[in-house]
Amino acid sequence: MDIQATLKSKMDEASFQKLAALNNDDVNAFVAYAIELCEPDKVWVGTDAAEDVAHCRQLAIDKKEEIPLAIEGHTVHFDSYYDQARKKEVTKYLVPKDDTLDPKLNQVEREEGLKEIEELQRGAYKGRTMLVRFFCLGPVNSVFALPCLQITDSAYVCHSEDMLYRPGYEEFKRQSADPSFKFFKYRHATGEVTERMTSKNHDLNRVYMDHTQNTVYSVNTQYAGNTVGLKKLSLRLAIRKADREGWLAEHMFIMRANGPDGRKTYLCGAYPSACGKTSTAMIPGENIVGDDLAYFRVIDGKFRAANVEAGIFGIIRDVNADGDPVIWDVLHNPGEVIFGNVLVKDGKPYWLGMGEEIPGSGMNHVSTEWTEGMKGPDGKDTTPSHKNARYTVRMSDLDNQDPDWDNPNGLPVGGIIYGGRDSDTNVPVREAYGWEHGICTMGAMLESETTAATIGAEGERKWNVMSNMDFLSMSVGRYIQNNLDFAKDIKRPKVFGTNYFLKKDGKYLNGMLDKAIWVKWMELRIHAAAEALDAGYGLIPKYDDLKKLFKDVLNKDFTEQDYVEQFTVRIPELLAKLDRMEKIYATVQENPQAMADEMAAQRKRLEALKAAKGDYISPLDL
Ligand code: SPV
Ligand code: MN
């Protein structure tokens, strides 16, 4: 293929010059290959310029991938009924014959998988414009900066990336000077569309990762988790790159907890879906750095984290004026917002749990003329907005942004939180004895109970290592080992475990805002400003400290009875969890010795406590 001729054949001089200015053979080859394969009518290349960013947003509206809403700057995007979330079954690693990824990962032989996806993408841009965009994971001009090249026929994908990531065209120029420069690449094709501009062939949806080439291909889908290359597609690539280079790519928020006398303490948190991740990052009175992805690196002897993203693709369900005042305001005022898969009536978006009456008809992911009681194309009941309906906003539009959120050196991490959901096992907050204990018994043993909102039986516990399970591109054991080894020569953050979902007689023991107290307590512990009790599986708060925090922060009376109910050490449930985990880890490849050691030590401590004090131990007896 004559690359230059291929490029020239489909683009105008302005686009051609934008590519030429990068002077990067890999970029040119990837773009030219996509032209040959997908056969677009035209190719448009964007830079970081405001007019190029505005062009993509306008294109999304002109092509009806987004529909303007009543409030200035707001649009709604719909994905097909069958395209409302990431799809694990069709998300696969392309594995060369001589390579070995963990056998438990969903994978396909590389040549075979490439052939399949190329057939699905062949001619897929006919009659359309191919869009070529450059973005950056992490802050630009920094050691974290990881440039990405996105090719797609979806203006919505580009628009989302403009809101969620840093611009990358100038970063490509900067890094291209280095002969070893490598970048992540994505080639996405929407596939055939319906009259609503949503992907038609959901059964032919594929998301294939070629880690050997730092490339991800996806087809017959529009949902951001499958198409926005820099989000979960890149996380899988980044986990492998981090493995090669000795840093960490995590599925974590970053927030700033504000301590006494203006003290700023940064916390990172990994929580499976529906365990309170975004709402923790958004606790009133604290500051957000990012809500989904974090890279960790050691810089000048410090453990530092950078927000990979520059915006939020958040679950909109249950966002309401009382619980989420900051987001609520952004969603109700002029400014750039993309709503995804909500119900729209008279130009106004509605969603489940918004605390307002939801109309019985409107336009949604099921139909342009949805009415209450309407069944989906699969015959199932439908909801006015999808349970996974989303909003996309920029960090810079949030009043509670930490002014330092874009720091090129990242931010110093004081604590790491692993937040699960269980009704009967873990106390609301506990601190690990140290890094190994935290990684092994909090991160690696993270579980979440399914809720009515997730698929499967309610109350079933799902194991989700560091909430990163869906994105691991290596064995669980190797990934845990990387965490254990990271930053081993320096002071590492404290590790905590949280559980906002303890129940008694079917009722939650904690209010929605109680998490604010656990965060304040963790902040104090990081600075040795509160004492703790040894509960055998970690350190837990003392009553007087919590009582004071509840009063000071929430103006709430926290009774001794509340404390005892919430912080009782539940030995039978804790031992049952160890039993479950021992079974699971017996099958994990490359399982670190530390896992077995930490589990055995935990069992021993809990059994000794049980022998001394019984099955259910009040924190007042510790
Ligand atoms: C998540 O599900 O963890 C998300 C949304 O952050 S998605 O883009 O689907 O991954
Ligand atoms: Mn996520």
PDB file of C-alpha atoms and ligand atoms in Angstrom, residues 84-87 164-165 223-228 231-233 235-236 251 271-273 277-278 291-293 309 313-315 388 390 467 470-471, ligand 1:
ATOM      1  CA  GLN A  84     -26.554  -0.637  27.234  1.00  0.00           C
ATOM      2  CA  ALA A  85     -23.421  -1.887  28.982  1.00  0.00           C
ATOM      3  CA  ARG A  86     -20.065  -3.551  28.534  1.00  0.00           C
ATOM      4  CA  LYS A  87     -20.444  -7.078  27.180  1.00  0.00           C
ATOM      5  CA  LEU A 164     -13.625  12.876  29.268  1.00  0.00           C
ATOM      6  CA  TYR A 165      -9.926  13.126  28.313  1.00  0.00           C
ATOM      7  CA  TYR A 223     -22.070   2.214  24.257  1.00  0.00           C
ATOM      8  CA  ALA A 224     -19.145   4.243  25.638  1.00  0.00           C
ATOM      9  CA  GLY A 225     -17.755   1.375  27.723  1.00  0.00           C
ATOM     10  CA  ASN A 226     -17.210  -0.524  24.439  1.00  0.00           C
ATOM     11  CA  THR A 227     -16.309   2.331  22.116  1.00  0.00           C
ATOM     12  CA  VAL A 228     -14.642   5.208  23.935  1.00  0.00           C
ATOM     13  CA  LYS A 231     -11.928   4.259  28.980  1.00  0.00           C
ATOM     14  CA  LYS A 232     -12.051   0.530  29.607  1.00  0.00           C
ATOM     15  CA  LEU A 233     -10.396  -0.512  26.352  1.00  0.00           C
ATOM     16  CA  LEU A 235      -7.430   0.178  30.969  1.00  0.00           C
ATOM     17  CA  ARG A 236      -6.815  -3.376  29.767  1.00  0.00           C
ATOM     18  CA  HIS A 251     -10.002   1.207  38.468  1.00  0.00           C
ATOM     19  CA  TYR A 271     -15.408  -0.081  44.427  1.00  0.00           C
ATOM     20  CA  PRO A 272     -17.324  -2.542  42.240  1.00  0.00           C
ATOM     21  CA  SER A 273     -20.450  -1.111  40.545  1.00  0.00           C
ATOM     22  CA  LYS A 277     -17.756   4.820  44.203  1.00  0.00           C
ATOM     23  CA  THR A 278     -18.770   8.068  42.510  1.00  0.00           C
ATOM     24  CA  ASP A 291     -14.130   9.140  39.644  1.00  0.00           C
ATOM     25  CA  ASP A 292     -13.004   6.103  37.657  1.00  0.00           C
ATOM     26  CA  LEU A 293      -9.388   5.536  36.622  1.00  0.00           C
ATOM     27  CA  GLU A 309      -9.511  11.183  32.800  1.00  0.00           C
ATOM     28  CA  PHE A 313     -19.139   9.201  32.735  1.00  0.00           C
ATOM     29  CA  GLY A 314     -21.359   8.631  35.722  1.00  0.00           C
ATOM     30  CA  ILE A 315     -24.377   6.502  36.521  1.00  0.00           C
ATOM     31  CA  ASN A 388     -27.248   2.067  33.559  1.00  0.00           C
ATOM     32  CA  ARG A 390     -25.381   7.916  32.281  1.00  0.00           C
ATOM     33  CA  SER A 467     -12.760  -3.925  41.329  1.00  0.00           C
ATOM     34  CA  ASP A 470     -13.208  -7.168  34.176  1.00  0.00           C
ATOM     35  CA  PHE A 471     -10.057  -5.446  32.960  1.00  0.00           C
TER      36      PHE A 471
HETATM   37  C1  SPV B   1     -17.935   1.008  34.872  1.00  0.00           C
HETATM   38  O1  SPV B   1     -18.856   0.240  34.610  1.00  0.00           O
HETATM   39  O2  SPV B   1     -17.049   0.721  35.681  1.00  0.00           O
HETATM   40  C2  SPV B   1     -17.865   2.308  34.210  1.00  0.00           C
HETATM   41  C3  SPV B   1     -18.674   2.536  33.014  1.00  0.00           C
HETATM   42  O3  SPV B   1     -17.095   3.132  34.615  1.00  0.00           O
HETATM   43  S1  SPV B   1     -18.065   1.705  31.634  1.00  0.00           S
HETATM   44  O4  SPV B   1     -17.649   2.700  30.671  1.00  0.00           O
HETATM   45  O5  SPV B   1     -19.129   0.894  31.125  1.00  0.00           O
HETATM   46  O6  SPV B   1     -16.937   0.898  32.043  1.00  0.00           O
END
